[in-house]
Coordinates of C-alpha atoms and ligand atoms in Angstrom, one line a residue:
M14 CA -2.1 4.5 12.6
V15 CA -3.3 4.5 9.2
A16 CA -4.8 2.5 7.3
L17 CA -2.3 0.6 5.6
K18 CA -2.0 -1.9 2.7
Q19 CA 0.8 -4.0 4.7
S20 CA 1.7 -4.7 1.2
A21 CA 0.3 -8.3 0.1
S22 CA -0.1 -9.2 3.2
K23 CA -3.0 -11.2 5.3
V24 CA -4.3 -9.3 8.4
V25 CA -4.5 -11.9 11.4
A26 CA -8.1 -13.6 11.3
C27 CA -10.5 -12.5 14.1
D28 CA -12.9 -13.4 16.1
A29 CA -16.5 -11.5 15.9
N30 CA -16.3 -10.3 19.5
G31 CA -14.0 -7.7 20.5
S32 CA -11.6 -8.2 17.8
P33 CA -9.3 -5.4 16.2
F34 CA -11.7 -5.9 13.0
A35 CA -14.9 -6.1 15.1
E36 CA -13.9 -3.1 16.7
D37 CA -12.6 -1.2 13.8
A38 CA -15.5 -2.2 11.8
L39 CA -18.4 -0.8 13.9
K40 CA -16.1 2.3 15.3
G41 CA -16.5 2.8 11.1
L42 CA -20.0 1.6 10.7
N43 CA -21.5 3.9 13.6
A44 CA -19.9 7.3 12.5
T45 CA -20.3 9.7 10.0
P46 CA -19.3 9.6 6.8
K47 CA -19.3 5.7 7.5
S48 CA -15.9 4.2 6.4
I49 CA -13.5 0.8 7.2
P50 CA -9.9 0.8 7.3
P51 CA -8.4 -0.4 3.9
K52 CA -6.1 -2.7 5.9
Y53 CA -9.0 -5.4 6.7
F54 CA -9.3 -5.5 2.4
Y55 CA -6.7 -8.1 2.4
D56 CA -7.3 -11.7 3.7
D57 CA -6.2 -14.3 1.2
R58 CA -9.1 -13.5 -1.2
G59 CA -8.4 -9.9 -1.2
C60 CA -4.2 -10.5 -1.3
A61 CA -5.1 -12.6 -4.4
L62 CA -7.7 -10.2 -6.2
F63 CA -5.3 -7.1 -5.5
E64 CA -2.6 -9.4 -7.5
S65 CA -5.3 -9.9 -10.3
I66 CA -5.6 -5.9 -9.7
T67 CA -2.3 -5.6 -11.1
E68 CA -2.5 -7.3 -14.1
Q69 CA -5.5 -5.5 -15.2
P70 CA -4.4 -3.7 -18.5
E71 CA -6.5 -0.7 -16.5
Y72 CA -3.8 -0.9 -13.9
Y73 CA -1.2 1.1 -15.0
L74 CA 0.9 2.0 -11.6
T75 CA 2.4 -1.5 -11.2
R76 CA 3.0 -2.1 -14.6
S77 CA 4.6 1.6 -14.9
E78 CA 7.0 1.4 -11.9
V79 CA 8.5 -2.2 -12.9
G80 CA 9.0 -0.7 -16.0
I81 CA 10.8 2.2 -14.8
L82 CA 12.9 0.2 -11.8
H83 CA 13.9 -2.5 -15.0
D84 CA 15.1 0.9 -17.0
N85 CA 17.0 2.3 -13.9
A86 CA 17.8 -0.3 -11.8
D87 CA 21.6 0.3 -12.5
D88 CA 21.2 4.5 -11.7
I89 CA 19.0 2.7 -8.4
A90 CA 22.0 0.7 -7.8
K91 CA 24.8 3.2 -7.9
L92 CA 23.0 5.1 -5.0
F93 CA 23.6 2.2 -2.2
K94 CA 26.8 1.9 -0.4
P95 CA 28.8 -1.2 -0.4
A96 CA 27.8 -3.6 1.3
S97 CA 24.2 -2.3 2.1
T98 CA 21.2 -3.5 3.9
L99 CA 18.1 -3.2 2.1
V100 CA 15.3 -3.1 4.2
E101 CA 11.6 -3.5 2.8
F102 CA 8.6 -2.4 4.0
G103 CA 5.6 -4.6 3.2
S104 CA 7.8 -7.1 1.2
G105 CA 4.8 -8.8 0.1
S106 CA 6.0 -11.3 -2.9
S107 CA 9.3 -8.7 -3.2
R108 CA 8.8 -9.1 -6.9
K109 CA 10.3 -5.2 -7.2
T110 CA 13.2 -6.4 -5.3
R111 CA 14.1 -8.7 -7.2
I112 CA 14.7 -5.8 -10.0
L113 CA 17.0 -3.8 -7.8
L114 CA 19.1 -6.5 -5.9
A115 CA 19.5 -7.9 -9.8
A116 CA 21.5 -4.9 -10.2
A117 CA 22.8 -4.4 -7.2
S118 CA 24.9 -7.2 -5.7
H119 CA 26.9 -4.9 -3.2
I120 CA 23.5 -5.1 -1.3
T121 CA 24.5 -8.0 1.2
S122 CA 22.0 -8.1 3.6
Y123 CA 18.2 -7.9 2.6
I124 CA 15.6 -7.4 5.6
P125 CA 11.8 -7.7 4.3
V126 CA 9.2 -6.4 6.9
D127 CA 5.7 -7.7 6.6
I128 CA 2.9 -9.0 8.9
C129 CA 2.7 -12.3 7.2
G130 CA 5.4 -14.1 8.7
A131 CA 4.7 -17.4 6.4
M132 CA 4.7 -15.7 3.3
L133 CA 7.9 -13.9 4.6
E134 CA 9.9 -17.5 4.8
Q135 CA 8.4 -19.2 1.5
E136 CA 9.9 -15.8 -0.1
A137 CA 13.6 -16.0 1.7
A138 CA 14.0 -19.5 1.1
G139 CA 13.4 -18.7 -2.8
L140 CA 15.5 -15.1 -2.6
R141 CA 18.6 -17.3 -0.7
K142 CA 18.9 -19.5 -3.3
E143 CA 18.3 -16.9 -6.1
F144 CA 20.7 -14.5 -4.6
P145 CA 23.7 -16.7 -2.9
H146 CA 25.4 -13.8 -1.8
L147 CA 22.5 -12.2 0.3
T148 CA 21.8 -12.9 3.9
V149 CA 18.7 -12.8 3.9
S150 CA 16.7 -11.8 7.3
P151 CA 12.9 -11.5 7.5
V152 CA 11.1 -9.7 9.9
T153 CA 7.3 -10.2 10.9
A154 CA 6.2 -7.2 12.1
D155 CA 3.6 -4.2 11.3
F156 CA 6.5 -2.5 9.2
S157 CA 4.5 0.8 9.9
A158 CA 5.2 0.2 13.7
P159 CA 8.6 0.4 15.3
F160 CA 10.8 -2.6 15.1
D161 CA 14.7 -3.7 15.6
L162 CA 16.6 -4.4 12.5
P163 CA 18.3 -7.8 12.9
G164 CA 22.1 -8.1 12.9
D165 CA 24.9 -5.4 12.2
T166 CA 23.3 -3.6 9.4
H167 CA 25.6 0.1 10.4
L168 CA 27.9 0.1 7.2
G169 CA 24.7 1.1 5.2
R170 CA 21.2 1.3 5.2
A171 CA 18.5 1.5 2.7
G172 CA 14.6 1.3 1.9
F173 CA 12.2 -0.1 -0.3
F174 CA 8.7 1.1 0.2
P175 CA 7.3 0.4 -3.7
G176 CA 3.3 0.5 -5.2
S177 CA 2.5 3.9 -4.2
T178 CA 1.6 2.3 -1.0
I179 CA 2.3 5.8 0.6
G180 CA -0.8 6.6 -1.4
N181 CA -3.0 5.2 0.6
F182 CA -1.8 7.0 3.7
E183 CA -3.4 10.4 4.8
P184 CA -1.0 13.0 3.4
H185 CA 0.2 14.0 7.5
E186 CA 0.2 10.1 7.9
A187 CA 2.7 9.8 5.2
A188 CA 5.0 12.3 6.9
A189 CA 4.5 10.0 9.9
F190 CA 5.6 7.4 8.2
L191 CA 8.8 9.0 6.5
R192 CA 9.4 10.3 9.9
H193 CA 9.3 6.2 10.9
V194 CA 11.6 5.2 8.7
A195 CA 14.2 7.7 9.0
R196 CA 14.0 6.6 12.6
V197 CA 14.6 3.2 12.0
L198 CA 17.2 3.7 9.3
G199 CA 18.9 6.5 10.7
R200 CA 21.3 9.2 9.6
G201 CA 22.8 8.2 5.9
A202 CA 20.1 6.3 5.0
V203 CA 19.0 6.5 1.1
L204 CA 14.9 5.1 0.2
V205 CA 13.6 4.3 -2.6
V206 CA 9.6 4.6 -3.0
G207 CA 7.3 4.5 -5.0
V208 CA 4.4 7.2 -6.1
D209 CA 1.5 7.3 -7.9
L210 CA 1.4 10.2 -10.1
V211 CA -1.5 13.0 -10.8
K212 CA -3.2 12.4 -13.7
D213 CA -6.6 12.6 -16.5
T214 CA -9.3 11.5 -14.6
Q215 CA -10.4 9.3 -16.8
I216 CA -7.0 7.1 -16.7
L217 CA -7.6 7.3 -12.7
N218 CA -11.3 6.1 -13.0
A219 CA -10.2 3.4 -15.3
A220 CA -7.9 2.3 -13.2
Y221 CA -9.9 1.8 -10.3
N222 CA -13.2 0.5 -12.8
D223 CA -11.7 -1.5 -14.7
A224 CA -13.5 -3.6 -17.1
A225 CA -13.4 -6.7 -15.8
G226 CA -14.7 -6.1 -12.7
V227 CA -11.8 -7.3 -10.0
T228 CA -11.5 -3.8 -8.4
E229 CA -15.2 -4.2 -7.8
A230 CA -14.9 -7.9 -6.5
F231 CA -11.8 -6.4 -4.3
N232 CA -13.8 -3.4 -2.6
I233 CA -16.9 -5.9 -2.5
N234 CA -14.7 -8.7 -0.8
L235 CA -14.8 -6.3 2.3
L236 CA -18.5 -7.8 2.6
V237 CA -18.5 -10.9 2.2
R238 CA -15.4 -11.0 4.4
M239 CA -17.7 -8.6 7.3
N240 CA -20.3 -11.6 6.7
R241 CA -17.5 -14.5 7.7
E242 CA -15.8 -13.2 10.2
L243 CA -18.1 -10.7 12.1
A244 CA -21.6 -12.7 11.6
A245 CA -22.6 -9.1 9.0
D246 CA -25.9 -10.3 7.2
F247 CA -24.4 -7.7 4.0
K248 CA -26.6 -8.4 1.1
L249 CA -24.1 -8.0 -1.5
E250 CA -26.4 -7.3 -4.2
S251 CA -27.6 -4.4 -2.4
F252 CA -24.1 -2.2 -2.6
E253 CA -22.1 -1.0 -5.3
H254 CA -18.6 -0.4 -6.0
H255 CA -18.0 3.5 -6.5
A256 CA -14.4 5.1 -7.2
F257 CA -13.4 8.0 -8.6
Y258 CA -10.6 10.7 -8.7
N259 CA -11.3 13.7 -6.4
R260 CA -9.5 16.5 -8.1
E261 CA -10.0 19.0 -5.4
R262 CA -8.4 16.2 -2.5
Q263 CA -6.1 14.9 -5.4
R264 CA -6.8 11.1 -4.2
V265 CA -9.5 8.5 -5.8
E266 CA -12.4 7.3 -3.4
M267 CA -13.4 4.0 -3.3
H268 CA -16.7 3.9 -1.5
L269 CA -19.3 1.2 -0.8
A270 CA -22.5 2.4 -1.9
S271 CA -26.4 1.2 -0.6
S272 CA -28.8 1.2 -3.3
K273 CA -31.3 1.0 -0.9
R274 CA -32.5 2.1 2.6
Q275 CA -31.6 -0.9 4.6
K276 CA -30.7 -2.3 8.3
V277 CA -27.5 -4.4 8.6
R278 CA -26.2 -6.8 11.0
V279 CA -22.7 -6.3 12.5
A280 CA -21.0 -8.1 15.0
G281 CA -23.9 -7.9 16.8
D282 CA -24.9 -4.6 16.3
T283 CA -27.6 -3.0 13.6
I284 CA -26.4 -0.3 11.1
D285 CA -28.7 1.9 9.3
F286 CA -28.2 2.6 6.0
R287 CA -29.6 5.5 4.2
A288 CA -30.5 4.3 0.0
G289 CA -27.0 5.8 -1.5
E290 CA -24.9 6.2 1.7
T291 CA -21.5 4.7 1.2
I292 CA -18.7 2.6 3.4
H293 CA -15.6 5.1 2.8
T294 CA -12.8 2.2 1.9
E295 CA -10.1 3.4 0.6
N296 CA -8.3 6.8 -0.4
S297 CA -5.7 6.7 -3.2
Y298 CA -3.4 9.8 -2.9
K299 CA -1.7 11.4 -6.1
Y300 CA 1.4 13.3 -5.7
S301 CA 3.5 15.7 -8.5
V302 CA 6.8 14.6 -8.5
D303 CA 7.4 17.8 -6.6
S304 CA 4.8 17.9 -4.4
F305 CA 6.1 14.5 -3.1
I306 CA 9.1 15.9 -2.9
A307 CA 7.9 19.1 -0.8
L308 CA 6.1 16.1 1.8
A309 CA 9.4 14.4 2.0
R310 CA 11.8 17.3 2.7
G311 CA 9.2 18.4 5.3
T312 CA 10.2 15.4 7.3
G313 CA 13.8 15.5 7.2
W314 CA 14.2 14.1 3.3
Q315 CA 16.7 15.0 1.1
P316 CA 15.7 14.5 -2.9
L317 CA 18.2 12.3 -4.8
A318 CA 17.0 11.4 -7.7
N319 CA 14.2 10.7 -9.2
W320 CA 12.8 8.4 -12.5
T321 CA 9.4 8.4 -14.5
D322 CA 8.3 6.4 -17.2
P323 CA 7.8 7.9 -20.8
Q324 CA 4.1 8.7 -20.0
R325 CA 4.7 10.3 -16.3
F326 CA 2.1 8.2 -15.2
F327 CA 4.0 7.1 -12.2
C328 CA 7.5 8.3 -10.4
V329 CA 10.0 6.1 -8.1
Q330 CA 12.1 8.6 -5.8
A331 CA 15.5 8.1 -4.6
L332 CA 15.8 10.3 -1.2
T333 CA 18.1 10.5 1.6
Y334 CA 18.3 11.3 5.3
Q335 CA 21.0 13.0 6.9
A336 CA 19.2 14.9 9.7
G337 CA 19.0 13.1 13.4
Ligands
LIG2 C1 -1.7 -1.0 -2.7 N1 -2.6 0.2 -3.0 C2 -1.3 1.2 -3.2 C3 -3.3 -0.1 -4.2 C4 -3.7 1.6 -4.9 O1 -4.2 1.5 -6.0 O2 -4.4 2.5 -3.8 C5 -4.8 -0.4 -3.9 C6 -5.6 -0.6 -4.7 N2 -7.0 -0.3 -4.4 C7 -7.8 -0.4 -5.3 N3 -7.3 -0.8 -6.5 C8 -6.2 -1.0 -6.3

């Protein structure tokens, strides 16, 4: 389905020939306009750069969401049924989950789902020590594709999808993802989801153009990765990081712009670039509280509550699924 971040997970390393990465890159680079799915940002270096982005002063998203979770953890915890199972879609380091688990001791089972099995096991071991009453059952899987929940989780199921990763889906893909979550969790489920909000263009542009150049390095790392894994010969100095808010589409777009006319070899193919032509590498959709609720309602989820930070930069939404 969609170009997803897969949290801090690492995309499996690929050979240049016939690999999903080679196939997706060539498909995108031979299309007009050119694009590459953003899931390919997240090799080891990309994961580390993303962690660093979340610490940049301009990147308000993580700070705002963590603040909201801290300030409202008790209210969020009240929405979970006794002996609930919490399923996290794309758990990464489970940092934000710890805030919920600490406030909700009646969550007795936690299922982190992530494509990166090694990180899952490491995090699971830490969580078992920190929360001895908690059964931690990691599932190594692509969280946007069907997967089976382990164990007996019928008592109460809750989902957690923080980080505004939902914003990296096209809106119709976000709707498909919410339907998928409903299928995984079932009737009566609660879903807590982090959503970045529409705001002043300058604040959005700054968040994706931090002064330290970390987001730029994150974007350029896609070329580094293609050079290494797809036998490509991108000259890094002839591509520029472009990130800007597209007000009409309510999304921040990231591109890599070719500063000149050039040819690049990628996985045995030759790709022509015009001067100024870009590779579209990511969309990050921004919602209003109400537009996200409308999207969720359209997929059968009903709003239970929502919380924003004092600046109304970010929103944590709680939804329930009673249909089906
Ligand atoms: C993972 N995702 C929500 C981030 C975002 O803000 O769209 C990825 C990112 N791209 C550039 N900076 C951060």
